[in-house]
Coordinates of C-alpha atoms in Angstrom, one line a residue:
Chain A
X868 CA -14.4 -21.9 16.6
X869 CA -14.1 -18.2 16.6
X870 CA -14.6 -16.8 19.9
X871 CA -15.0 -13.1 18.6
X872 CA -18.4 -12.1 17.4
X873 CA -17.9 -11.9 13.4
X874 CA -19.3 -9.3 11.3
X875 CA -20.0 -9.8 7.7
X876 CA -22.0 -8.6 4.7
X877 CA -23.8 -10.8 2.1
X878 CA -22.2 -13.4 -0.2
X879 CA -20.9 -12.0 -3.4
X880 CA -19.9 -8.9 -1.3
X881 CA -20.2 -5.5 -2.9
X882 CA -18.4 -2.4 -1.7
X883 CA -21.1 -1.7 1.1
X884 CA -20.8 -5.3 2.5
X885 CA -17.0 -5.2 2.9
X886 CA -16.6 -1.4 3.9
X887 CA -19.5 -1.5 6.1
X888 CA -18.2 -4.6 7.9
X889 CA -14.9 -2.9 8.5
X890 CA -16.6 0.3 9.6
X891 CA -19.0 -1.8 12.1
X892 CA -15.9 -3.5 13.6
X893 CA -14.5 0.1 14.5
X894 CA -17.8 1.2 15.9
X895 CA -18.2 -2.0 18.0
X896 CA -14.5 -1.3 19.3
X897 CA -15.3 2.3 20.3
X898 CA -18.5 1.1 22.0
X899 CA -16.4 -1.7 24.0
X900 CA -17.4 -4.7 22.2
X901 CA -15.0 -7.0 20.5
X902 CA -16.0 -8.2 17.0
X903 CA -14.2 -8.8 13.9
X904 CA -15.1 -8.2 10.3
X905 CA -14.9 -10.9 7.8
X906 CA -16.2 -11.5 4.3
X907 CA -18.0 -14.2 2.5
X908 CA -16.6 -14.0 -0.8
X909 CA -14.1 -12.7 -3.4
X910 CA -13.2 -8.8 -3.2
X911 CA -14.5 -7.2 -6.3
X912 CA -12.6 -4.7 -8.5
X913 CA -14.4 -1.7 -7.3
X914 CA -13.8 -2.6 -3.7
X915 CA -10.1 -3.4 -4.3
X916 CA -9.8 0.1 -5.6
X917 CA -11.0 1.4 -2.2
X918 CA -8.7 -0.9 -0.3
X919 CA -5.7 0.1 -2.4
X920 CA -6.4 3.8 -2.1
X921 CA -6.4 3.2 1.6
X922 CA -3.5 0.9 1.6
X923 CA -5.3 -1.7 3.7
X924 CA -6.0 -5.5 3.7
X925 CA -9.4 -7.0 3.1
X926 CA -11.0 -8.7 5.8
X927 CA -10.4 -12.3 6.3
X928 CA -12.5 -14.9 4.2
X929 CA -14.8 -17.3 5.8
X930 CA -16.8 -20.0 4.1
X931 CA -19.1 -21.2 7.0
X932 CA -19.6 -20.8 10.7
X933 CA -20.2 -23.5 13.5
X934 CA -23.5 -23.8 15.5
X935 CA -23.8 -20.9 18.2
X936 CA -21.2 -18.7 16.6
X937 CA -22.2 -15.1 17.5
X938 CA -22.5 -12.9 14.6
X939 CA -23.4 -9.3 13.3
X940 CA -25.0 -9.3 9.9
X941 CA -24.6 -6.1 7.9
X942 CA -26.0 -5.1 4.5
X943 CA -28.2 -8.3 4.3
X944 CA -30.7 -10.2 6.7
X945 CA -31.9 -12.8 4.4
X946 CA -30.5 -16.1 5.3
X947 CA -30.0 -17.3 1.8
X948 CA -27.6 -14.4 1.1
X949 CA -25.7 -15.1 4.2
X950 CA -23.1 -17.6 5.6
X951 CA -23.3 -21.4 5.5
X952 CA -24.6 -22.3 9.1
X953 CA -26.3 -18.8 9.8
X954 CA -29.6 -20.9 10.9
X955 CA -27.7 -22.1 13.9
X956 CA -25.7 -18.9 14.8
X957 CA -26.5 -16.6 17.5
X958 CA -27.6 -13.4 15.9
X959 CA -26.5 -10.4 18.1
X960 CA -27.0 -7.5 15.7
X961 CA -28.2 -6.7 12.2
X962 CA -27.6 -3.4 10.4
X963 CA -29.2 -3.3 7.1
X964 CA -31.2 -1.3 4.5
X965 CA -33.2 -4.1 2.6
X966 CA -36.5 -5.7 3.1
X967 CA -36.7 -8.1 5.7
X968 CA -37.5 -11.9 4.7
X969 CA -36.3 -15.3 5.3
X970 CA -34.8 -14.2 8.6
X971 CA -35.6 -15.3 12.1
X972 CA -33.8 -15.6 15.6
X973 CA -34.2 -17.5 18.8
X974 CA -33.7 -14.5 21.0
X975 CA -34.2 -10.7 20.8
X976 CA -31.5 -8.7 19.4
X977 CA -30.3 -5.4 18.0
X978 CA -31.8 -5.0 14.7
X979 CA -31.4 -1.6 12.9
X980 CA -33.0 -1.2 9.4
X981 CA -33.5 2.1 7.5
X982 CA -34.9 2.6 4.1
X983 CA -31.9 4.3 3.1
X984 CA -29.6 3.7 -0.1
X985 CA -26.6 2.4 1.9
X986 CA -25.9 0.7 5.1
X987 CA -23.0 2.8 5.6
X988 CA -25.5 5.9 5.7
X989 CA -27.0 4.1 9.0
X990 CA -23.4 3.5 10.3
X991 CA -22.8 7.2 9.9
X992 CA -25.9 8.2 12.0
X993 CA -24.9 5.7 14.7
X994 CA -21.4 7.3 15.2
X995 CA -23.2 10.6 15.3
X996 CA -25.7 9.1 17.8
X997 CA -23.1 7.8 20.0
X998 CA -21.0 11.2 19.7
X999 CA -17.9 9.4 18.2
X1000 CA -15.7 11.2 16.0
X1001 CA -15.2 9.6 12.4
X1002 CA -11.6 9.3 11.4
X1003 CA -10.4 9.8 7.8
X1004 CA -10.2 6.0 7.2
X1005 CA -13.6 5.3 8.2
X1006 CA -14.9 8.4 6.2
X1007 CA -13.5 7.1 3.0
X1008 CA -14.9 3.4 3.6
X1009 CA -18.5 4.8 4.2
X1010 CA -18.4 7.2 1.6
X1011 CA -17.3 4.4 -0.9
X1012 CA -20.0 2.6 0.2
X1013 CA -22.5 5.4 -0.5
X1014 CA -21.1 6.0 -3.7
X1015 CA -21.1 2.5 -4.9
X1016 CA -24.8 1.7 -3.7
X1017 CA -26.1 5.1 -4.8
X1018 CA -24.1 5.2 -8.1
X1019 CA -22.7 8.7 -7.0
X1020 CA -26.3 9.8 -5.4
X1021 CA -27.8 9.2 -8.8
X1022 CA -29.8 5.8 -8.2
X1023 CA -33.6 6.1 -7.2
X1024 CA -32.4 4.4 -3.9
X1025 CA -30.8 7.7 -2.9
X1026 CA -32.2 9.4 0.1
X1027 CA -31.6 12.8 1.6
X1028 CA -29.9 10.9 4.3
X1029 CA -27.4 9.3 2.0
X1030 CA -26.6 12.7 0.5
X1031 CA -26.4 14.2 4.0
X1032 CA -24.0 11.7 5.1
X1033 CA -21.8 11.8 1.9
X1034 CA -21.6 15.6 2.2
X1035 CA -20.4 15.4 5.9
X1036 CA -17.9 12.5 4.9
X1037 CA -16.4 14.4 2.1
X1038 CA -15.5 17.1 4.5
X1039 CA -13.9 14.7 6.8
X1040 CA -12.1 12.8 4.0
X1041 CA -10.7 15.9 2.4
X1042 CA -11.1 14.4 -1.0
X1043 CA -13.1 15.3 -4.1
X1044 CA -15.9 12.7 -4.1
X1045 CA -17.0 13.1 -7.5
X1046 CA -13.7 12.4 -9.0
X1047 CA -12.8 9.7 -6.5
X1048 CA -16.1 8.2 -6.9
X1049 CA -15.9 8.2 -10.7
X1050 CA -12.4 6.6 -10.7
X1051 CA -13.7 3.8 -8.2
X1052 CA -17.0 3.0 -10.1
X1053 CA -15.1 2.9 -13.4
X1054 CA -12.5 0.3 -11.7
X1055 CA -15.6 -1.8 -11.0
X1056 CA -16.8 -2.0 -14.5
X1057 CA -13.4 -3.5 -15.9
X1058 CA -15.0 -6.9 -16.6
X1059 CA -12.5 -8.0 -19.3
X1060 CA -10.6 -10.8 -17.2
X1061 CA -13.8 -12.2 -15.7
X1062 CA -15.2 -15.3 -17.2
X1063 CA -19.2 -15.4 -17.8
X1064 CA -19.4 -17.5 -15.0
X1065 CA -17.7 -14.9 -12.7
X1066 CA -19.4 -12.0 -14.3
X1067 CA -22.9 -13.4 -13.4
X1068 CA -21.7 -13.8 -9.8
X1069 CA -20.1 -10.5 -9.2
X1070 CA -23.3 -9.1 -7.6
X1071 CA -25.9 -11.6 -7.6
X1072 CA -28.6 -12.5 -5.0
X1073 CA -31.1 -15.3 -4.7
X1074 CA -34.5 -14.9 -3.5
X1075 CA -37.4 -17.3 -2.5
X1076 CA -41.1 -16.5 -2.8
X1077 CA -42.9 -19.2 -1.1
X1078 CA -40.9 -21.7 -2.8
X1079 CA -40.3 -20.3 -6.1
X1080 CA -36.5 -19.4 -6.2
X1081 CA -35.2 -16.7 -8.5
X1082 CA -31.9 -14.9 -8.8
X1083 CA -31.0 -11.4 -9.9
X1084 CA -27.5 -10.6 -10.8
X1085 CA -26.2 -7.1 -11.8
X1086 CA -23.2 -5.9 -13.4
X1087 CA -22.2 -2.3 -13.8
X1088 CA -20.6 -1.1 -17.1
X1089 CA -19.9 2.1 -19.0
X1090 CA -20.8 0.0 -22.2
X1091 CA -23.9 -2.3 -22.5
X1092 CA -22.9 -3.3 -25.9
X1093 CA -19.3 -4.4 -24.7
X1094 CA -20.8 -6.8 -22.2
X1095 CA -23.2 -8.2 -24.7
X1096 CA -20.4 -9.2 -27.0
X1097 CA -20.5 -12.5 -24.8
X1098 CA -24.5 -12.6 -25.0
X1099 CA -24.5 -16.4 -26.0
X1100 CA -21.9 -17.6 -23.3
X1101 CA -23.8 -15.6 -20.8
X1102 CA -27.1 -17.3 -21.7
X1103 CA -25.5 -20.6 -21.6
X1104 CA -24.0 -20.2 -18.2
X1105 CA -27.3 -18.5 -16.9
X1106 CA -29.3 -21.7 -17.9
X1107 CA -26.9 -24.1 -16.2
X1108 CA -27.2 -22.1 -13.2
X1109 CA -30.9 -22.2 -13.4
X1110 CA -30.8 -26.1 -13.6
X1111 CA -28.1 -26.5 -10.8
X1112 CA -30.2 -24.4 -8.5
X1113 CA -33.5 -25.1 -9.5
X1114 CA -34.5 -21.6 -10.2
X1115 CA -37.7 -20.4 -11.9
X1116 CA -36.2 -17.2 -13.1
X1117 CA -32.7 -15.7 -13.6
X1118 CA -32.4 -11.8 -14.4
X1119 CA -29.0 -10.5 -15.2
X1120 CA -29.3 -6.7 -15.3
X1121 CA -26.2 -5.1 -17.4
X1122 CA -26.5 -1.4 -15.9
X1123 CA -24.9 1.6 -17.8
X1124 CA -23.7 3.8 -14.8
X1125 CA -23.2 6.8 -16.8
X1126 CA -26.7 6.8 -18.4
X1127 CA -28.6 5.3 -15.7
X1128 CA -30.3 2.5 -17.8
X1129 CA -30.2 -1.4 -17.8
X1130 CA -30.4 -4.0 -20.3
X1131 CA -31.8 -7.3 -18.8
X1132 CA -31.3 -11.0 -19.9
X1133 CA -34.1 -13.0 -18.5
X1134 CA -34.1 -16.9 -18.6
X1135 CA -36.0 -19.6 -16.9
X1136 CA -39.9 -21.0 -16.7
X1137 CA -41.1 -17.8 -15.4
X1138 CA -39.8 -15.2 -17.9
X1139 CA -43.4 -13.8 -18.4
X1140 CA -43.1 -12.1 -15.1
X1141 CA -40.8 -9.5 -17.0
X1142 CA -43.8 -8.2 -19.3
X1143 CA -46.1 -7.8 -16.2
X1144 CA -43.5 -6.3 -14.0
X1145 CA -41.9 -3.8 -16.5
X1146 CA -44.5 -3.6 -19.5
X1147 CA -41.7 -4.5 -21.7
X1148 CA -41.7 -7.6 -24.1
X1149 CA -38.7 -9.6 -24.0
X1150 CA -37.1 -10.0 -27.4
X1151 CA -34.5 -12.9 -27.6
X1152 CA -34.8 -13.0 -23.8
X1153 CA -33.7 -9.3 -23.5
X1154 CA -35.4 -6.0 -22.7
X1155 CA -34.0 -2.5 -22.4
X1156 CA -35.3 -0.9 -19.1
X1157 CA -35.0 2.7 -19.3
X1158 CA -34.0 4.5 -15.9
X1159 CA -33.6 1.3 -14.2
X1160 CA -30.5 1.0 -12.1
X1161 CA -31.4 -0.4 -8.9
X1162 CA -32.0 -4.0 -7.9
X1163 CA -33.6 -3.4 -4.6
X1164 CA -36.0 -0.5 -5.5
X1165 CA -36.8 -1.5 -9.1
X1166 CA -35.8 -4.8 -10.1
X1167 CA -36.6 -6.9 -7.0
X1168 CA -40.0 -5.3 -5.8
X1169 CA -41.4 -5.5 -9.3
X1170 CA -40.3 -9.0 -10.0
X1171 CA -41.1 -10.0 -6.5
X1172 CA -44.8 -9.0 -6.9
X1173 CA -45.6 -10.6 -10.0
X1174 CA -43.7 -13.9 -9.7
Chain B
X132 CA -59.8 2.5 4.5
X133 CA -57.8 4.7 7.0
X134 CA -55.3 7.1 5.3
X135 CA -53.3 7.6 8.2
X136 CA -50.6 5.3 9.2
X137 CA -51.9 3.1 12.0
X138 CA -49.7 2.2 15.1
X139 CA -50.5 -0.7 17.2
X140 CA -49.1 -3.4 19.5
X141 CA -49.8 -7.0 19.5
X142 CA -53.3 -8.8 19.8
X143 CA -54.4 -9.1 23.6
X144 CA -52.6 -5.9 24.2
X145 CA -50.7 -5.6 27.5
X146 CA -49.5 -2.2 29.1
X147 CA -46.4 -1.9 26.9
X148 CA -48.4 -2.5 23.6
X149 CA -51.0 0.3 24.4
X150 CA -48.5 2.8 26.1
X151 CA -45.8 2.4 23.3
X152 CA -48.4 2.8 20.7
X153 CA -49.7 6.1 22.2
X154 CA -46.1 7.4 22.8
X155 CA -45.1 6.2 19.2
X156 CA -47.9 8.5 18.0
X157 CA -46.7 11.6 19.9
X158 CA -42.9 11.0 18.7
X159 CA -44.4 10.6 15.1
X160 CA -45.9 14.0 15.7
X161 CA -42.7 15.6 16.9
X162 CA -41.0 14.2 13.9
X163 CA -43.6 15.5 11.7
X164 CA -45.1 12.3 10.4
X165 CA -49.0 11.8 10.9
X166 CA -49.6 8.5 12.4
X167 CA -52.6 7.4 14.9
X168 CA -52.6 4.9 17.6
X169 CA -55.1 2.0 17.7
X170 CA -55.3 -1.2 19.5
X171 CA -56.0 -4.8 18.5
X172 CA -58.0 -5.7 21.8
X173 CA -59.5 -5.3 25.0
X174 CA -57.6 -2.9 27.5
X175 CA -56.7 -5.1 30.6
X176 CA -57.1 -3.9 34.0
X177 CA -53.6 -2.8 34.6
X178 CA -53.5 -0.7 31.5
X179 CA -56.9 0.7 32.5
X180 CA -55.3 1.8 35.7
X181 CA -52.8 3.8 33.8
X182 CA -55.3 5.5 31.6
X183 CA -57.6 6.2 34.7
X184 CA -54.6 7.8 36.5
X185 CA -53.9 9.9 33.4
X186 CA -57.6 10.6 32.8
X187 CA -57.2 9.7 28.9
X188 CA -59.1 7.7 26.5
X189 CA -57.8 4.2 25.2
X190 CA -56.8 4.1 21.5
X191 CA -59.6 3.2 19.0
X192 CA -60.1 -0.5 18.7
X193 CA -59.6 -2.1 15.0
X194 CA -60.3 -5.8 14.0
X195 CA -58.6 -5.8 10.6
X196 CA -56.9 -3.7 7.9
X197 CA -57.4 -3.1 4.3
X198 CA -54.5 -4.3 1.6
X199 CA -52.0 -1.6 1.4
X200 CA -52.7 0.0 4.6
X201 CA -49.5 1.7 5.9
X202 CA -48.8 0.7 9.5
X203 CA -46.3 0.7 12.4
X204 CA -45.9 -2.2 14.6
X205 CA -44.7 -1.8 18.2
X206 CA -44.1 -4.4 20.7
X207 CA -44.3 -7.2 18.3
X208 CA -43.3 -8.1 14.7
X209 CA -44.5 -11.9 14.3
X210 CA -47.6 -11.7 11.8
X211 CA -49.6 -14.3 13.9
X212 CA -49.5 -11.8 16.9
X213 CA -50.7 -9.0 14.7
X214 CA -53.9 -7.7 13.1
X215 CA -55.9 -9.5 10.5
X216 CA -54.7 -8.5 7.1
X217 CA -51.1 -7.7 8.1
X218 CA -49.6 -9.8 5.3
X219 CA -51.0 -7.4 2.7
X220 CA -50.1 -4.2 4.8
X221 CA -47.2 -1.7 4.0
X222 CA -45.1 -1.9 7.0
X223 CA -43.3 1.3 7.3
X224 CA -41.8 0.9 10.8
X225 CA -41.3 -1.5 13.7
X226 CA -40.2 -0.9 17.2
X227 CA -39.9 -4.0 19.3
X228 CA -38.0 -5.9 21.8
X229 CA -38.8 -9.5 20.9
X230 CA -37.1 -12.1 18.7
X231 CA -37.7 -11.8 15.1
X232 CA -39.8 -14.5 13.2
X233 CA -42.8 -15.0 11.1
X234 CA -42.2 -11.5 9.6
X235 CA -41.5 -10.1 6.0
X236 CA -41.8 -7.0 3.9
X237 CA -42.0 -6.3 0.4
X238 CA -39.9 -3.1 0.8
X239 CA -37.1 -1.7 3.1
X240 CA -38.4 0.0 6.2
X241 CA -37.5 1.6 9.6
X242 CA -37.0 -1.5 12.0
X243 CA -35.5 -0.8 15.6
X244 CA -35.0 -3.7 17.8
X245 CA -33.1 -3.8 20.8
X246 CA -33.0 -6.7 23.4
X247 CA -34.4 -4.6 26.2
X248 CA -36.9 -5.4 28.8
X249 CA -39.7 -3.0 27.2
X250 CA -40.5 -1.4 23.9
X251 CA -41.0 1.8 26.0
X252 CA -37.3 1.6 26.8
X253 CA -36.6 2.0 23.0
X254 CA -38.9 4.9 22.6
X255 CA -37.2 6.8 25.5
X256 CA -33.8 6.4 23.9
X257 CA -35.5 7.7 20.4
X258 CA -36.8 10.8 22.3
X259 CA -33.4 11.4 23.4
X260 CA -31.4 10.8 20.1
X261 CA -34.0 13.2 18.5
X262 CA -33.4 15.6 21.2
X263 CA -37.1 15.9 21.8
X264 CA -38.2 16.9 25.5
X265 CA -40.8 14.3 27.3
X266 CA -43.8 15.6 28.7
X267 CA -45.3 14.2 31.9
X268 CA -47.9 12.3 30.2
X269 CA -45.6 10.5 28.0
X270 CA -43.4 9.8 30.9
X271 CA -46.0 8.2 32.9
X272 CA -47.1 6.0 29.7
X273 CA -43.5 4.9 29.3
X274 CA -43.0 4.2 32.9
X275 CA -46.1 2.3 33.3
X276 CA -45.1 0.0 30.2
X277 CA -41.4 -0.5 31.8
X278 CA -43.1 -1.3 35.2
X279 CA -45.6 -3.7 33.7
X280 CA -43.0 -5.6 31.3
X281 CA -40.2 -5.9 34.0
X282 CA -42.5 -6.5 37.1
X283 CA -41.0 -3.1 38.6
X284 CA -37.4 -4.2 37.2
X285 CA -37.6 -7.6 39.0
X286 CA -38.1 -9.5 36.0
X287 CA -34.7 -11.3 34.5
X288 CA -35.6 -9.4 31.1
X289 CA -34.9 -6.1 32.9
X290 CA -31.7 -4.4 31.3
X291 CA -29.7 -1.4 32.6
X292 CA -31.3 0.5 29.8
X293 CA -34.9 -0.1 31.4
X294 CA -33.6 0.9 34.8
X295 CA -31.7 4.1 33.4
X296 CA -34.9 4.9 31.4
X297 CA -37.2 4.4 34.5
X298 CA -35.0 6.3 36.8
X299 CA -35.1 9.3 34.3
X300 CA -38.8 9.1 33.8
X301 CA -39.4 8.9 37.3
X302 CA -37.8 12.4 37.6
X303 CA -39.9 13.9 34.8
X304 CA -43.2 12.2 36.1
X305 CA -42.7 13.4 39.7
X306 CA -44.2 10.4 41.2
X307 CA -42.8 7.6 43.3
X308 CA -42.8 4.9 40.8
X309 CA -42.7 2.0 43.3
X310 CA -45.7 3.0 45.0
X311 CA -47.5 3.8 41.6
X312 CA -46.1 0.6 40.2
X313 CA -47.2 -1.8 42.9
X314 CA -50.8 -0.1 42.7
X315 CA -50.8 -0.6 38.8
X316 CA -49.4 -4.3 38.8
X317 CA -52.1 -5.2 41.7
X318 CA -54.9 -3.6 39.7
X319 CA -53.8 -6.1 37.0
X320 CA -54.1 -9.1 39.2
X321 CA -57.7 -8.6 40.0
X322 CA -58.9 -11.6 38.0
X323 CA -62.3 -12.2 39.8
X324 CA -64.7 -11.0 37.0
X325 CA -63.0 -12.6 34.3
X326 CA -64.4 -16.0 32.8
X327 CA -61.9 -18.7 32.5
X328 CA -61.9 -18.1 28.6
X329 CA -61.0 -14.3 29.2
X330 CA -58.3 -15.4 31.7
X331 CA -56.3 -17.3 29.4
X332 CA -56.7 -14.6 26.7
X333 CA -55.6 -11.7 28.9
X334 CA -51.9 -12.1 27.8
X335 CA -51.7 -14.7 25.3
X336 CA -49.4 -15.5 22.4
X337 CA -49.4 -18.0 19.6
X338 CA -46.2 -19.1 18.0
X339 CA -45.3 -21.2 15.1
X340 CA -42.2 -23.3 14.9
X341 CA -42.0 -24.9 11.5
X342 CA -45.6 -25.9 11.5
X343 CA -45.8 -26.9 15.1
X344 CA -48.3 -24.4 16.7
X345 CA -48.1 -23.5 20.4
X346 CA -49.4 -21.0 22.6
X347 CA -48.1 -19.4 26.1
X348 CA -50.5 -17.6 28.0
X349 CA -49.6 -15.6 31.3
X350 CA -51.6 -14.2 34.1
X351 CA -50.0 -12.2 36.8
X352 CA -51.6 -12.7 40.4
X353 CA -50.6 -12.0 44.0
X354 CA -52.2 -15.3 45.0
X355 CA -51.5 -18.5 42.6
X356 CA -53.8 -20.5 44.9
X357 CA -56.6 -18.3 44.2
X358 CA -56.5 -18.7 40.5
X359 CA -56.0 -22.5 40.9
X360 CA -59.6 -22.7 42.5
X361 CA -60.7 -22.6 38.8
X362 CA -58.1 -25.3 37.6
X363 CA -60.6 -27.7 36.3
X364 CA -62.5 -24.9 34.1
X365 CA -59.4 -23.4 33.2
X366 CA -58.0 -27.1 31.7
X367 CA -61.4 -27.4 29.9
X368 CA -61.2 -24.2 28.2
X369 CA -57.6 -24.8 27.2
X370 CA -58.2 -28.2 25.7
X371 CA -61.0 -26.6 23.8
X372 CA -58.6 -24.1 22.3
X373 CA -56.1 -26.6 21.6
X374 CA -58.6 -28.3 19.6
X375 CA -60.0 -25.2 17.8
X376 CA -56.7 -23.8 16.9
X377 CA -54.8 -26.9 16.1
X378 CA -52.3 -26.4 18.8
X379 CA -49.6 -28.9 19.9
X380 CA -49.1 -27.3 23.3
X381 CA -50.7 -24.8 25.4
X382 CA -48.9 -23.5 28.5
X383 CA -50.6 -21.2 31.0
X384 CA -48.3 -19.5 33.3
X385 CA -49.7 -18.2 36.6
X386 CA -47.2 -15.7 37.8
X387 CA -46.7 -14.7 41.3
X388 CA -45.8 -11.1 40.9
X389 CA -44.7 -10.6 44.7
X390 CA -42.5 -13.7 45.0
X391 CA -41.4 -14.0 41.3
X392 CA -42.4 -17.6 40.6
X393 CA -44.8 -19.2 38.3
X394 CA -47.1 -22.1 38.4
X395 CA -47.9 -23.5 34.9
X396 CA -50.6 -25.6 33.3
X397 CA -49.5 -27.5 30.4
X398 CA -51.6 -29.2 27.9
X399 CA -51.7 -30.6 24.5
X400 CA -49.9 -33.5 22.7
X401 CA -46.3 -32.2 23.2
X402 CA -46.6 -31.7 27.0
X403 CA -43.3 -33.6 27.6
X404 CA -41.5 -30.6 26.1
X405 CA -41.9 -29.2 29.6
X406 CA -39.6 -31.9 31.0
X407 CA -36.7 -31.1 28.7
X408 CA -37.2 -27.6 28.8
X409 CA -37.4 -26.8 32.7
X410 CA -36.4 -30.2 34.1
X411 CA -39.6 -30.4 36.0
X412 CA -42.1 -33.5 35.7
X413 CA -45.7 -32.3 35.1
X414 CA -47.8 -33.7 37.9
X415 CA -51.6 -33.5 37.1
X416 CA -50.5 -31.3 34.1
X417 CA -49.0 -28.5 36.3
X418 CA -45.5 -27.7 37.4
X419 CA -44.0 -25.0 39.7
X420 CA -41.1 -23.1 38.1
X421 CA -39.1 -21.3 40.6
X422 CA -37.8 -17.9 39.6
X423 CA -39.7 -18.2 36.1
X424 CA -41.6 -14.7 35.5
X425 CA -40.8 -14.1 31.9
X426 CA -42.4 -15.4 28.9
X427 CA -39.9 -13.9 26.3
X428 CA -36.8 -14.7 28.4
X429 CA -37.7 -18.0 30.2
X430 CA -40.7 -19.6 29.0
X431 CA -40.5 -19.0 25.1
X432 CA -36.9 -19.7 24.3
X433 CA -36.7 -23.0 26.4
X434 CA -40.0 -24.2 24.8
X435 CA -38.9 -23.1 21.4
X436 CA -35.7 -25.0 21.5
X437 CA -37.3 -28.1 22.7
X438 CA -40.7 -28.4 20.9

């Protein structure tokens, strides 16, 4: 059993989950608490771009934790998105920007959630509240997370706090965030050497609404058409996932990050939800959702309310 | 339907729930958000002492809320301790110092929990973080809440943050907190004109552990003996409550605030839990628990783990 407190983001980690875990480790060190960033899954290509840029290693991978392990959750709170064994962990702290569900603790803890576009924006504010200076490395990690979660401040999840943080972090990092950010986002859309199975797992989250299980996966691209070349294989592997996990609905959002739209593929016994949620009829289990780029702000709340 | 955001503490409000709601209203006003403190139950005698001291009115009583009502929860998060209709409210913010359970939201929100002795200590820190000055009235409201929840810093729930806050608030309030606090606590122990039914409801909370429902009530006193004069009537009304609410266990803690001990009365089908939880055999459904004064830190976690 690991003695140190472990810090980690959600399964299928995205750039915010990885970068915010690493920044959280630094924040803890400054406060005087020993804690170690780890990760619950493979580093995606977008995040790898950040790590390569900074010439740093990814946090260590862990698969499960032992009973009583002390942990800090970042960028998630729902147990079904967390590590195996989370139910019996001692959760000391949560820093998150999602809705709260499927979460409970035995004891009081530190829980900081804010309805921002990115976890890293909350961490940026914590550094400021404590009066800690931010090093260049942490500035780039936080900026990368904000750029990733807000698609360079274009997603509807973006708040003025994310804008403010990115503006300040750009000054510390001394790099052109637009140029860096586009290169980073583009690195993440290179889907060619992913199998279809890997593709639907790049950024996927399971939800549970009173026993009805559903999953929303998202891939970013600069060409929806390009991803849809593998439409039939994608449907096949999604149907297999539905069967294996006992899901009522699986939605894959293929998001065009340049034009801020998404094409979705929806399969499962509850696909009629899409009509009620977005006012769009599925054709061939697909629908084009104009202006939809955010799972958290657009896909999830609408599906969650109607399923 | 109330248009303003409503701020409230838990049912059977204690001094922290009432005072922190009122202070939260002030904090919101300073930030520029309109919100109004209300209460979910009768003002207890301890809290009445505070209001009388400050010559201010209690917040308005509400019984339930409409669907979609925007709310701010203080000093609780569990829906079963909250207002009727909370499941369909829009929860904008939570400020709390309890464990998190039976809580979920549809959307991201502000959630600030810290493992402190009192909600008001968290609010004190928020005032400082925003750089807002604290008026005398708010200082006394916050200090009263801290004194109440920590029994003048003697409860094991007390943290150095509560101590620090009370120390600073004493300077702003310009009153002797020990003298004021003892008078306030004593006012709360005057149980004579409570019926036994009212007595077990003064400060009572229901919990739900995977379908097993239990309730822990607490009364503060300067004489346990005095309260036990009504032992038989208390047992009768507790048994009736168990039947009505379908509880597996009801624990009434009669807490001696001067000597920091509690006598408990435990009834229900699961009273064997007390043995495992505290290593004390119930005699006549009673047990004396030395040094036990805190529901949150001592009674609840031990019962919760063993039920």
